């Protein structure tokens, strides 16, 4: 279903005096046929404004764009679109030689039992392939457990499946952000307790190329602290790292989130296919004892 956003400038006056202006504002709208008065009402709802006297919009345009999660949007009535369930794969495939994080070893896949050799062990017409893979846990799309950062933190085997499966996803579409660092203020308009916060930066389009390694978006320390205080369950990003790898060895986002038992999933992809709200997110690694990081098959149900 095509989604639409309104682009406009706005001037607001209040019944008890004062006012505010907005330039180049963008707002989710339910359809391309919405009128100016309806956009003005949604604008007031989205900002949570009280005692509004008048709203004047200028240069209003309705543009086909994915929703970003504006509050107060009136969705199309039930039955206007056929109900369906869609599963979106959010993981990069793993293959021999894949470079996920520059400087870390790529996976090596070798046969343990070839199909040809297996024919000597089984009945005629029956054959199997058994292969071995040698790889670092930080391969493809992977999840960090607290043990990744802290010696006394929980390992992969200790993770509660209820914190990995079917989480309410809150997606923040930030691919047009002006700064690399994602600030705490981005999260102020949503109730995030118990959710999977997914940061869509668009950096995944560079995955597997040299351009992926530098200039990547990241979550700021203040942003990580806000999410920890909000009680989120998981934070995922489609970028090189949830921390700024170009500012030295400090890793505040990892340190804060994993200290609070919040799972971290890095190198996601296709987050742009998800709505800002309404999806369910799953990313479950195998239960490996004494191990902190491992690839996941991350996906969302829409």
PDB file of C-alpha atoms in Angstrom:
ATOM      1  CA  UNK A   1       0.000   0.000   0.000  1.00  0.00           C
ATOM      2  CA  UNK A   2       1.376   3.419  -0.976  1.00  0.00           C
ATOM      3  CA  UNK A   3       1.902   5.785   1.973  1.00  0.00           C
ATOM      4  CA  UNK A   4       1.811   9.569   1.837  1.00  0.00           C
ATOM      5  CA  UNK A   5       3.336  12.517   3.720  1.00  0.00           C
ATOM      6  CA  UNK A   6       2.449  16.194   3.731  1.00  0.00           C
ATOM      7  CA  UNK A   7       5.190  18.819   3.214  1.00  0.00           C
ATOM      8  CA  UNK A   8       4.367  22.356   4.339  1.00  0.00           C
ATOM      9  CA  UNK A   9       5.239  25.490   6.278  1.00  0.00           C
ATOM     10  CA  UNK A  10       2.985  26.312   9.237  1.00  0.00           C
ATOM     11  CA  UNK A  11       2.071  29.208  11.495  1.00  0.00           C
ATOM     12  CA  UNK A  12       0.199  28.553  14.752  1.00  0.00           C
ATOM     13  CA  UNK A  13      -1.411  31.064  17.109  1.00  0.00           C
ATOM     14  CA  UNK A  14      -2.769  30.239  20.563  1.00  0.00           C
ATOM     15  CA  UNK A  15      -5.954  31.527  22.188  1.00  0.00           C
ATOM     16  CA  UNK A  16      -4.033  32.664  25.254  1.00  0.00           C
ATOM     17  CA  UNK A  17      -1.387  34.492  23.228  1.00  0.00           C
ATOM     18  CA  UNK A  18       1.873  33.585  21.528  1.00  0.00           C
ATOM     19  CA  UNK A  19       2.550  31.341  18.574  1.00  0.00           C
ATOM     20  CA  UNK A  20       5.049  29.205  16.707  1.00  0.00           C
ATOM     21  CA  UNK A  21       6.175  28.645  13.133  1.00  0.00           C
ATOM     22  CA  UNK A  22       7.486  25.599  11.297  1.00  0.00           C
ATOM     23  CA  UNK A  23       9.402  25.501   8.016  1.00  0.00           C
ATOM     24  CA  UNK A  24       9.664  22.472   5.757  1.00  0.00           C
ATOM     25  CA  UNK A  25       7.585  20.322   8.124  1.00  0.00           C
ATOM     26  CA  UNK A  26       6.786  16.744   7.080  1.00  0.00           C
ATOM     27  CA  UNK A  27       3.859  14.758   8.442  1.00  0.00           C
ATOM     28  CA  UNK A  28       2.389  11.298   7.795  1.00  0.00           C
ATOM     29  CA  UNK A  29      -1.088  11.469   6.265  1.00  0.00           C
ATOM     30  CA  UNK A  30      -3.571   8.647   5.566  1.00  0.00           C
ATOM     31  CA  UNK A  31      -4.167   9.404   1.861  1.00  0.00           C
ATOM     32  CA  UNK A  32      -3.208  11.659  -1.038  1.00  0.00           C
ATOM     33  CA  UNK A  33      -6.686  13.209  -1.115  1.00  0.00           C
ATOM     34  CA  UNK A  34      -6.508  14.717   2.379  1.00  0.00           C
ATOM     35  CA  UNK A  35      -7.507  18.370   2.652  1.00  0.00           C
ATOM     36  CA  UNK A  36      -5.664  21.289   4.213  1.00  0.00           C
ATOM     37  CA  UNK A  37      -7.957  21.445   7.262  1.00  0.00           C
ATOM     38  CA  UNK A  38      -7.361  17.751   7.991  1.00  0.00           C
ATOM     39  CA  UNK A  39      -3.585  18.181   7.668  1.00  0.00           C
ATOM     40  CA  UNK A  40      -3.744  21.114  10.095  1.00  0.00           C
ATOM     41  CA  UNK A  41      -5.629  18.967  12.616  1.00  0.00           C
ATOM     42  CA  UNK A  42      -3.104  16.143  12.305  1.00  0.00           C
ATOM     43  CA  UNK A  43      -0.278  18.661  12.733  1.00  0.00           C
ATOM     44  CA  UNK A  44      -1.774  19.842  16.037  1.00  0.00           C
ATOM     45  CA  UNK A  45      -2.288  16.243  17.227  1.00  0.00           C
ATOM     46  CA  UNK A  46       1.228  15.226  16.257  1.00  0.00           C
ATOM     47  CA  UNK A  47       2.809  18.066  18.243  1.00  0.00           C
ATOM     48  CA  UNK A  48       0.383  17.676  21.161  1.00  0.00           C
ATOM     49  CA  UNK A  49      -0.470  21.380  21.079  1.00  0.00           C
ATOM     50  CA  UNK A  50      -3.085  22.791  23.463  1.00  0.00           C
ATOM     51  CA  UNK A  51      -5.247  25.923  23.266  1.00  0.00           C
ATOM     52  CA  UNK A  52      -4.633  26.416  19.557  1.00  0.00           C
ATOM     53  CA  UNK A  53      -6.439  29.392  18.113  1.00  0.00           C
ATOM     54  CA  UNK A  54      -5.598  29.054  14.420  1.00  0.00           C
ATOM     55  CA  UNK A  55      -3.317  27.091  12.088  1.00  0.00           C
ATOM     56  CA  UNK A  56      -2.227  28.429   8.710  1.00  0.00           C
ATOM     57  CA  UNK A  57      -0.466  26.159   6.230  1.00  0.00           C
ATOM     58  CA  UNK A  58       1.592  27.350   3.268  1.00  0.00           C
ATOM     59  CA  UNK A  59       3.099  25.506   0.289  1.00  0.00           C
ATOM     60  CA  UNK A  60       1.227  22.294   1.156  1.00  0.00           C
ATOM     61  CA  UNK A  61       2.240  19.293  -0.951  1.00  0.00           C
ATOM     62  CA  UNK A  62       1.184  15.651  -0.571  1.00  0.00           C
ATOM     63  CA  UNK A  63       4.044  13.326  -1.548  1.00  0.00           C
ATOM     64  CA  UNK A  64       4.217   9.542  -1.844  1.00  0.00           C
ATOM     65  CA  UNK A  65       6.684   8.600   0.929  1.00  0.00           C
ATOM     66  CA  UNK A  66       6.845   5.890   3.603  1.00  0.00           C
ATOM     67  CA  UNK A  67       5.395   6.925   6.963  1.00  0.00           C
ATOM     68  CA  UNK A  68       7.851   7.948   9.682  1.00  0.00           C
ATOM     69  CA  UNK A  69       5.581   7.437  12.698  1.00  0.00           C
ATOM     70  CA  UNK A  70       3.687  10.720  13.137  1.00  0.00           C
ATOM     71  CA  UNK A  71       1.227  10.699  16.015  1.00  0.00           C
ATOM     72  CA  UNK A  72      -2.490  11.124  15.451  1.00  0.00           C
ATOM     73  CA  UNK A  73      -2.654   9.768  11.894  1.00  0.00           C
ATOM     74  CA  UNK A  74      -6.106   8.483  10.995  1.00  0.00           C
ATOM     75  CA  UNK A  75      -5.573   5.224   9.127  1.00  0.00           C
ATOM     76  CA  UNK A  76      -7.760   4.198   6.181  1.00  0.00           C
ATOM     77  CA  UNK A  77     -10.927   2.330   7.267  1.00  0.00           C
ATOM     78  CA  UNK A  78     -10.768  -1.406   7.751  1.00  0.00           C
ATOM     79  CA  UNK A  79     -11.633  -3.245   4.571  1.00  0.00           C
ATOM     80  CA  UNK A  80     -10.143  -0.649   2.231  1.00  0.00           C
ATOM     81  CA  UNK A  81      -7.207  -2.994   1.671  1.00  0.00           C
ATOM     82  CA  UNK A  82      -7.236  -6.801   1.840  1.00  0.00           C
ATOM     83  CA  UNK A  83      -5.850  -8.063   5.141  1.00  0.00           C
ATOM     84  CA  UNK A  84      -2.579  -9.976   4.767  1.00  0.00           C
ATOM     85  CA  UNK A  85       0.459 -11.041   6.726  1.00  0.00           C
ATOM     86  CA  UNK A  86       3.855 -10.173   5.309  1.00  0.00           C
ATOM     87  CA  UNK A  87       7.236 -11.418   6.554  1.00  0.00           C
ATOM     88  CA  UNK A  88      10.224  -9.186   5.839  1.00  0.00           C
ATOM     89  CA  UNK A  89      13.688 -10.769   6.014  1.00  0.00           C
ATOM     90  CA  UNK A  90      16.035  -8.281   7.702  1.00  0.00           C
ATOM     91  CA  UNK A  91      19.246 -10.349   7.550  1.00  0.00           C
ATOM     92  CA  UNK A  92      22.246 -10.364   5.235  1.00  0.00           C
ATOM     93  CA  UNK A  93      22.988 -13.856   3.809  1.00  0.00           C
ATOM     94  CA  UNK A  94      26.188 -15.472   5.054  1.00  0.00           C
ATOM     95  CA  UNK A  95      28.566 -16.956   2.502  1.00  0.00           C
ATOM     96  CA  UNK A  96      32.189 -18.032   2.351  1.00  0.00           C
ATOM     97  CA  UNK A  97      34.456 -14.987   2.126  1.00  0.00           C
ATOM     98  CA  UNK A  98      31.825 -12.504   3.330  1.00  0.00           C
ATOM     99  CA  UNK A  99      33.366  -9.384   4.883  1.00  0.00           C
ATOM    100  CA  UNK A 100      30.956  -8.015   7.486  1.00  0.00           C
ATOM    101  CA  UNK A 101      33.185  -5.819   9.618  1.00  0.00           C
ATOM    102  CA  UNK A 102      36.477  -4.714   8.022  1.00  0.00           C
ATOM    103  CA  UNK A 103      39.444  -6.341   9.750  1.00  0.00           C
ATOM    104  CA  UNK A 104      37.534  -9.362  11.071  1.00  0.00           C
ATOM    105  CA  UNK A 105      37.972 -12.787   9.437  1.00  0.00           C
ATOM    106  CA  UNK A 106      35.537 -13.903   6.757  1.00  0.00           C
ATOM    107  CA  UNK A 107      33.683 -17.236   7.014  1.00  0.00           C
ATOM    108  CA  UNK A 108      35.351 -20.354   5.649  1.00  0.00           C
ATOM    109  CA  UNK A 109      33.064 -23.208   4.537  1.00  0.00           C
ATOM    110  CA  UNK A 110      34.583 -26.662   3.951  1.00  0.00           C
ATOM    111  CA  UNK A 111      33.019 -30.104   3.400  1.00  0.00           C
ATOM    112  CA  UNK A 112      33.097 -32.695   6.148  1.00  0.00           C
ATOM    113  CA  UNK A 113      31.247 -35.300   4.105  1.00  0.00           C
ATOM    114  CA  UNK A 114      30.661 -34.781   0.387  1.00  0.00           C
ATOM    115  CA  UNK A 115      27.679 -36.229  -1.420  1.00  0.00           C
ATOM    116  CA  UNK A 116      30.000 -38.400  -3.464  1.00  0.00           C
ATOM    117  CA  UNK A 117      31.666 -39.890  -0.363  1.00  0.00           C
ATOM    118  CA  UNK A 118      28.331 -40.392   1.389  1.00  0.00           C
ATOM    119  CA  UNK A 119      27.146 -42.766  -1.321  1.00  0.00           C
ATOM    120  CA  UNK A 120      29.549 -45.380   0.058  1.00  0.00           C
ATOM    121  CA  UNK A 121      27.871 -45.188   3.501  1.00  0.00           C
ATOM    122  CA  UNK A 122      24.173 -45.242   2.619  1.00  0.00           C
ATOM    123  CA  UNK A 123      21.751 -47.299   0.575  1.00  0.00           C
ATOM    124  CA  UNK A 124      21.680 -46.772  -3.191  1.00  0.00           C
ATOM    125  CA  UNK A 125      20.023 -43.489  -4.111  1.00  0.00           C
ATOM    126  CA  UNK A 126      20.606 -42.000  -0.651  1.00  0.00           C
ATOM    127  CA  UNK A 127      23.215 -39.275  -0.186  1.00  0.00           C
ATOM    128  CA  UNK A 128      23.949 -36.399   2.196  1.00  0.00           C
ATOM    129  CA  UNK A 129      26.211 -33.361   2.465  1.00  0.00           C
ATOM    130  CA  UNK A 130      27.736 -32.335   5.800  1.00  0.00           C
ATOM    131  CA  UNK A 131      29.741 -29.131   5.892  1.00  0.00           C
ATOM    132  CA  UNK A 132      31.769 -27.164   8.412  1.00  0.00           C
ATOM    133  CA  UNK A 133      31.818 -23.390   8.795  1.00  0.00           C
ATOM    134  CA  UNK A 134      34.523 -21.476  10.611  1.00  0.00           C
ATOM    135  CA  UNK A 135      33.542 -17.913  11.401  1.00  0.00           C
ATOM    136  CA  UNK A 136      33.707 -15.208  14.023  1.00  0.00           C
ATOM    137  CA  UNK A 137      30.445 -14.537  15.854  1.00  0.00           C
ATOM    138  CA  UNK A 138      30.378 -11.028  14.376  1.00  0.00           C
ATOM    139  CA  UNK A 139      29.321 -12.215  10.932  1.00  0.00           C
ATOM    140  CA  UNK A 140      26.377 -11.108   8.829  1.00  0.00           C
ATOM    141  CA  UNK A 141      23.450  -9.814  10.878  1.00  0.00           C
ATOM    142  CA  UNK A 142      24.232 -10.688  14.492  1.00  0.00           C
ATOM    143  CA  UNK A 143      23.088 -10.197  18.062  1.00  0.00           C
ATOM    144  CA  UNK A 144      25.239  -9.068  20.980  1.00  0.00           C
ATOM    145  CA  UNK A 145      24.457 -10.473  24.415  1.00  0.00           C
ATOM    146  CA  UNK A 146      25.768  -8.870  27.645  1.00  0.00           C
ATOM    147  CA  UNK A 147      28.648 -11.381  27.717  1.00  0.00           C
ATOM    148  CA  UNK A 148      30.026  -9.712  24.572  1.00  0.00           C
ATOM    149  CA  UNK A 149      30.850  -6.637  26.663  1.00  0.00           C
ATOM    150  CA  UNK A 150      30.963  -7.882  30.259  1.00  0.00           C
ATOM    151  CA  UNK A 151      32.752 -10.954  31.631  1.00  0.00           C
ATOM    152  CA  UNK A 152      29.931 -11.584  34.116  1.00  0.00           C
ATOM    153  CA  UNK A 153      27.141 -10.797  31.642  1.00  0.00           C
ATOM    154  CA  UNK A 154      24.642 -13.306  30.325  1.00  0.00           C
ATOM    155  CA  UNK A 155      25.767 -15.431  27.371  1.00  0.00           C
ATOM    156  CA  UNK A 156      23.706 -16.490  24.367  1.00  0.00           C
ATOM    157  CA  UNK A 157      22.362 -19.554  26.171  1.00  0.00           C
ATOM    158  CA  UNK A 158      21.030 -17.422  29.017  1.00  0.00           C
ATOM    159  CA  UNK A 159      18.774 -15.211  26.888  1.00  0.00           C
ATOM    160  CA  UNK A 160      15.038 -15.446  27.469  1.00  0.00           C
ATOM    161  CA  UNK A 161      13.293 -16.262  24.189  1.00  0.00           C
ATOM    162  CA  UNK A 162      10.406 -13.986  25.135  1.00  0.00           C
ATOM    163  CA  UNK A 163      12.829 -11.063  24.746  1.00  0.00           C
ATOM    164  CA  UNK A 164      13.818 -12.147  21.234  1.00  0.00           C
ATOM    165  CA  UNK A 165      10.606 -13.276  19.550  1.00  0.00           C
ATOM    166  CA  UNK A 166       7.578 -11.294  18.410  1.00  0.00           C
ATOM    167  CA  UNK A 167       8.628  -7.973  19.928  1.00  0.00           C
ATOM    168  CA  UNK A 168       6.594  -4.869  19.136  1.00  0.00           C
ATOM    169  CA  UNK A 169       8.781  -2.976  16.680  1.00  0.00           C
ATOM    170  CA  UNK A 170       9.198   0.792  16.779  1.00  0.00           C
ATOM    171  CA  UNK A 171      11.019   1.763  13.589  1.00  0.00           C
ATOM    172  CA  UNK A 172      12.740   5.125  13.230  1.00  0.00           C
ATOM    173  CA  UNK A 173      13.321   6.042   9.581  1.00  0.00           C
ATOM    174  CA  UNK A 174      16.450   8.204   9.694  1.00  0.00           C
ATOM    175  CA  UNK A 175      18.003   7.716   6.276  1.00  0.00           C
ATOM    176  CA  UNK A 176      17.737  11.434   5.521  1.00  0.00           C
ATOM    177  CA  UNK A 177      19.196  12.598   8.865  1.00  0.00           C
ATOM    178  CA  UNK A 178      21.681  15.457   8.593  1.00  0.00           C
ATOM    179  CA  UNK A 179      24.044  14.125  11.297  1.00  0.00           C
ATOM    180  CA  UNK A 180      25.699  10.740  11.830  1.00  0.00           C
ATOM    181  CA  UNK A 181      24.875  10.555  15.536  1.00  0.00           C
ATOM    182  CA  UNK A 182      21.285   9.631  16.452  1.00  0.00           C
ATOM    183  CA  UNK A 183      20.275  11.829  19.410  1.00  0.00           C
ATOM    184  CA  UNK A 184      17.966  11.067  22.317  1.00  0.00           C
ATOM    185  CA  UNK A 185      15.436  13.630  21.104  1.00  0.00           C
ATOM    186  CA  UNK A 186      14.495  11.381  18.163  1.00  0.00           C
ATOM    187  CA  UNK A 187      12.778   9.038  20.621  1.00  0.00           C
ATOM    188  CA  UNK A 188      10.820  11.543  22.707  1.00  0.00           C
ATOM    189  CA  UNK A 189       7.453  11.113  20.974  1.00  0.00           C
ATOM    190  CA  UNK A 190       6.971   7.373  21.547  1.00  0.00           C
ATOM    191  CA  UNK A 191       6.321   4.949  24.405  1.00  0.00           C
ATOM    192  CA  UNK A 192       9.149   2.451  23.941  1.00  0.00           C
ATOM    193  CA  UNK A 193       8.942   0.198  27.020  1.00  0.00           C
ATOM    194  CA  UNK A 194       9.358  -3.470  26.086  1.00  0.00           C
ATOM    195  CA  UNK A 195       9.883  -2.794  22.385  1.00  0.00           C
ATOM    196  CA  UNK A 196      12.451  -3.526  19.716  1.00  0.00           C
ATOM    197  CA  UNK A 197      13.741  -0.132  18.581  1.00  0.00           C
ATOM    198  CA  UNK A 198      14.977  -0.435  14.995  1.00  0.00           C
ATOM    199  CA  UNK A 199      17.128   2.350  13.552  1.00  0.00           C
ATOM    200  CA  UNK A 200      16.763   2.628   9.789  1.00  0.00           C
ATOM    201  CA  UNK A 201      19.698   4.708   8.520  1.00  0.00           C
ATOM    202  CA  UNK A 202      19.897   3.339   4.967  1.00  0.00           C
ATOM    203  CA  UNK A 203      23.572   2.461   5.464  1.00  0.00           C
ATOM    204  CA  UNK A 204      22.853  -1.184   4.563  1.00  0.00           C
ATOM    205  CA  UNK A 205      22.919  -0.236   0.871  1.00  0.00           C
ATOM    206  CA  UNK A 206      26.725  -0.022   1.265  1.00  0.00           C
ATOM    207  CA  UNK A 207      27.090  -3.444   2.911  1.00  0.00           C
ATOM    208  CA  UNK A 208      29.899  -5.484   1.364  1.00  0.00           C
ATOM    209  CA  UNK A 209      31.619  -2.448  -0.139  1.00  0.00           C
ATOM    210  CA  UNK A 210      34.514  -0.286   1.144  1.00  0.00           C
ATOM    211  CA  UNK A 211      32.061   2.605   1.628  1.00  0.00           C
ATOM    212  CA  UNK A 212      30.354   0.665   4.436  1.00  0.00           C
ATOM    213  CA  UNK A 213      33.394   1.055   6.700  1.00  0.00           C
ATOM    214  CA  UNK A 214      33.574   4.832   7.134  1.00  0.00           C
ATOM    215  CA  UNK A 215      31.158   7.615   7.980  1.00  0.00           C
ATOM    216  CA  UNK A 216      28.528   5.220   9.319  1.00  0.00           C
ATOM    217  CA  UNK A 217      25.548   6.425  11.394  1.00  0.00           C
ATOM    218  CA  UNK A 218      25.468   5.430  15.062  1.00  0.00           C
ATOM    219  CA  UNK A 219      23.500   5.813  18.297  1.00  0.00           C
ATOM    220  CA  UNK A 220      24.819   8.544  20.592  1.00  0.00           C
ATOM    221  CA  UNK A 221      25.557   7.955  24.265  1.00  0.00           C
ATOM    222  CA  UNK A 222      22.598  10.156  25.237  1.00  0.00           C
ATOM    223  CA  UNK A 223      20.384   8.213  22.825  1.00  0.00           C
ATOM    224  CA  UNK A 224      21.455   4.891  24.344  1.00  0.00           C
ATOM    225  CA  UNK A 225      20.840   6.176  27.861  1.00  0.00           C
ATOM    226  CA  UNK A 226      17.358   7.382  26.914  1.00  0.00           C
ATOM    227  CA  UNK A 227      16.478   3.958  25.459  1.00  0.00           C
ATOM    228  CA  UNK A 228      17.810   2.210  28.561  1.00  0.00           C
ATOM    229  CA  UNK A 229      15.789   4.510  30.809  1.00  0.00           C
ATOM    230  CA  UNK A 230      12.715   3.900  28.624  1.00  0.00           C
ATOM    231  CA  UNK A 231      12.963   0.153  29.255  1.00  0.00           C
ATOM    232  CA  UNK A 232      13.398  -1.071  25.683  1.00  0.00           C
ATOM    233  CA  UNK A 233      14.106  -4.767  25.134  1.00  0.00           C
ATOM    234  CA  UNK A 234      16.250  -4.665  22.006  1.00  0.00           C
ATOM    235  CA  UNK A 235      17.935  -2.077  19.786  1.00  0.00           C
ATOM    236  CA  UNK A 236      18.846  -2.825  16.172  1.00  0.00           C
ATOM    237  CA  UNK A 237      20.597  -0.796  13.490  1.00  0.00           C
ATOM    238  CA  UNK A 238      21.328  -1.289   9.773  1.00  0.00           C
ATOM    239  CA  UNK A 239      24.772   0.263  10.077  1.00  0.00           C
ATOM    240  CA  UNK A 240      28.386  -0.786  10.669  1.00  0.00           C
ATOM    241  CA  UNK A 241      28.118  -0.495  14.439  1.00  0.00           C
ATOM    242  CA  UNK A 242      25.706   0.868  17.007  1.00  0.00           C
ATOM    243  CA  UNK A 243      28.631   2.950  18.320  1.00  0.00           C
ATOM    244  CA  UNK A 244      30.815   5.506  16.565  1.00  0.00           C
ATOM    245  CA  UNK A 245      33.874   3.478  15.556  1.00  0.00           C
ATOM    246  CA  UNK A 246      35.739   6.610  14.433  1.00  0.00           C
ATOM    247  CA  UNK A 247      35.895   8.368  17.805  1.00  0.00           C
ATOM    248  CA  UNK A 248      38.440   6.089  19.485  1.00  0.00           C
ATOM    249  CA  UNK A 249      37.953   2.953  21.555  1.00  0.00           C
ATOM    250  CA  UNK A 250      34.992   4.153  23.613  1.00  0.00           C
ATOM    251  CA  UNK A 251      31.790   2.192  23.038  1.00  0.00           C
ATOM    252  CA  UNK A 252      29.142   3.960  25.170  1.00  0.00           C
ATOM    253  CA  UNK A 253      26.079   2.577  23.365  1.00  0.00           C
ATOM    254  CA  UNK A 254      27.224  -1.037  23.767  1.00  0.00           C
ATOM    255  CA  UNK A 255      28.248  -0.399  27.364  1.00  0.00           C
ATOM    256  CA  UNK A 256      24.947   1.205  28.393  1.00  0.00           C
ATOM    257  CA  UNK A 257      22.564  -1.095  26.548  1.00  0.00           C
ATOM    258  CA  UNK A 258      24.276  -4.390  27.413  1.00  0.00           C
ATOM    259  CA  UNK A 259      24.697  -3.324  31.060  1.00  0.00           C
ATOM    260  CA  UNK A 260      20.896  -3.033  31.181  1.00  0.00           C
ATOM    261  CA  UNK A 261      20.417  -6.450  29.528  1.00  0.00           C
ATOM    262  CA  UNK A 262      19.199  -4.849  26.294  1.00  0.00           C
ATOM    263  CA  UNK A 263      20.035  -6.920  23.213  1.00  0.00           C
ATOM    264  CA  UNK A 264      21.907  -5.252  20.363  1.00  0.00           C
ATOM    265  CA  UNK A 265      21.441  -6.353  16.733  1.00  0.00           C
ATOM    266  CA  UNK A 266      23.794  -4.904  14.120  1.00  0.00           C
ATOM    267  CA  UNK A 267      23.993  -5.024  10.306  1.00  0.00           C
ATOM    268  CA  UNK A 268      20.257  -5.275   9.730  1.00  0.00           C
ATOM    269  CA  UNK A 269      18.904  -4.646   6.239  1.00  0.00           C
ATOM    270  CA  UNK A 270      15.630  -3.737   4.493  1.00  0.00           C
ATOM    271  CA  UNK A 271      14.313  -1.763   7.469  1.00  0.00           C
ATOM    272  CA  UNK A 272      12.889   0.649   4.922  1.00  0.00           C
ATOM    273  CA  UNK A 273      10.266  -2.012   4.111  1.00  0.00           C
ATOM    274  CA  UNK A 274       8.788  -1.728   7.614  1.00  0.00           C
ATOM    275  CA  UNK A 275       6.162   0.718   8.868  1.00  0.00           C
ATOM    276  CA  UNK A 276       7.094   3.021  11.727  1.00  0.00           C
ATOM    277  CA  UNK A 277       4.702   1.080  13.955  1.00  0.00           C
ATOM    278  CA  UNK A 278       2.745  -2.152  13.835  1.00  0.00           C
ATOM    279  CA  UNK A 279       5.356  -4.824  12.989  1.00  0.00           C
ATOM    280  CA  UNK A 280       6.604  -7.656  15.198  1.00  0.00           C
ATOM    281  CA  UNK A 281      10.353  -8.302  15.289  1.00  0.00           C
ATOM    282  CA  UNK A 282      12.243 -11.547  15.900  1.00  0.00           C
ATOM    283  CA  UNK A 283      16.001 -12.174  16.129  1.00  0.00           C
ATOM    284  CA  UNK A 284      16.982 -15.352  17.991  1.00  0.00           C
ATOM    285  CA  UNK A 285      20.551 -16.737  18.036  1.00  0.00           C
ATOM    286  CA  UNK A 286      21.411 -20.346  18.953  1.00  0.00           C
ATOM    287  CA  UNK A 287      21.816 -21.024  22.676  1.00  0.00           C
ATOM    288  CA  UNK A 288      25.627 -21.255  22.787  1.00  0.00           C
ATOM    289  CA  UNK A 289      27.143 -21.315  26.271  1.00  0.00           C
ATOM    290  CA  UNK A 290      30.157 -19.100  26.963  1.00  0.00           C
ATOM    291  CA  UNK A 291      29.586 -17.100  23.765  1.00  0.00           C
ATOM    292  CA  UNK A 292      28.531 -13.477  23.410  1.00  0.00           C
ATOM    293  CA  UNK A 293      27.735 -12.765  19.752  1.00  0.00           C
ATOM    294  CA  UNK A 294      26.228 -14.841  16.959  1.00  0.00           C
ATOM    295  CA  UNK A 295      24.408 -14.403  13.626  1.00  0.00           C
ATOM    296  CA  UNK A 296      20.605 -14.321  13.683  1.00  0.00           C
ATOM    297  CA  UNK A 297      17.870 -14.698  11.093  1.00  0.00           C
ATOM    298  CA  UNK A 298      16.192 -11.413  11.896  1.00  0.00           C
ATOM    299  CA  UNK A 299      12.733 -10.796  10.441  1.00  0.00           C
ATOM    300  CA  UNK A 300       9.601  -8.772  10.982  1.00  0.00           C
ATOM    301  CA  UNK A 301       5.959  -9.744  10.616  1.00  0.00           C
ATOM    302  CA  UNK A 302       3.855  -6.922   9.200  1.00  0.00           C
TER     303      UNK A 302
END
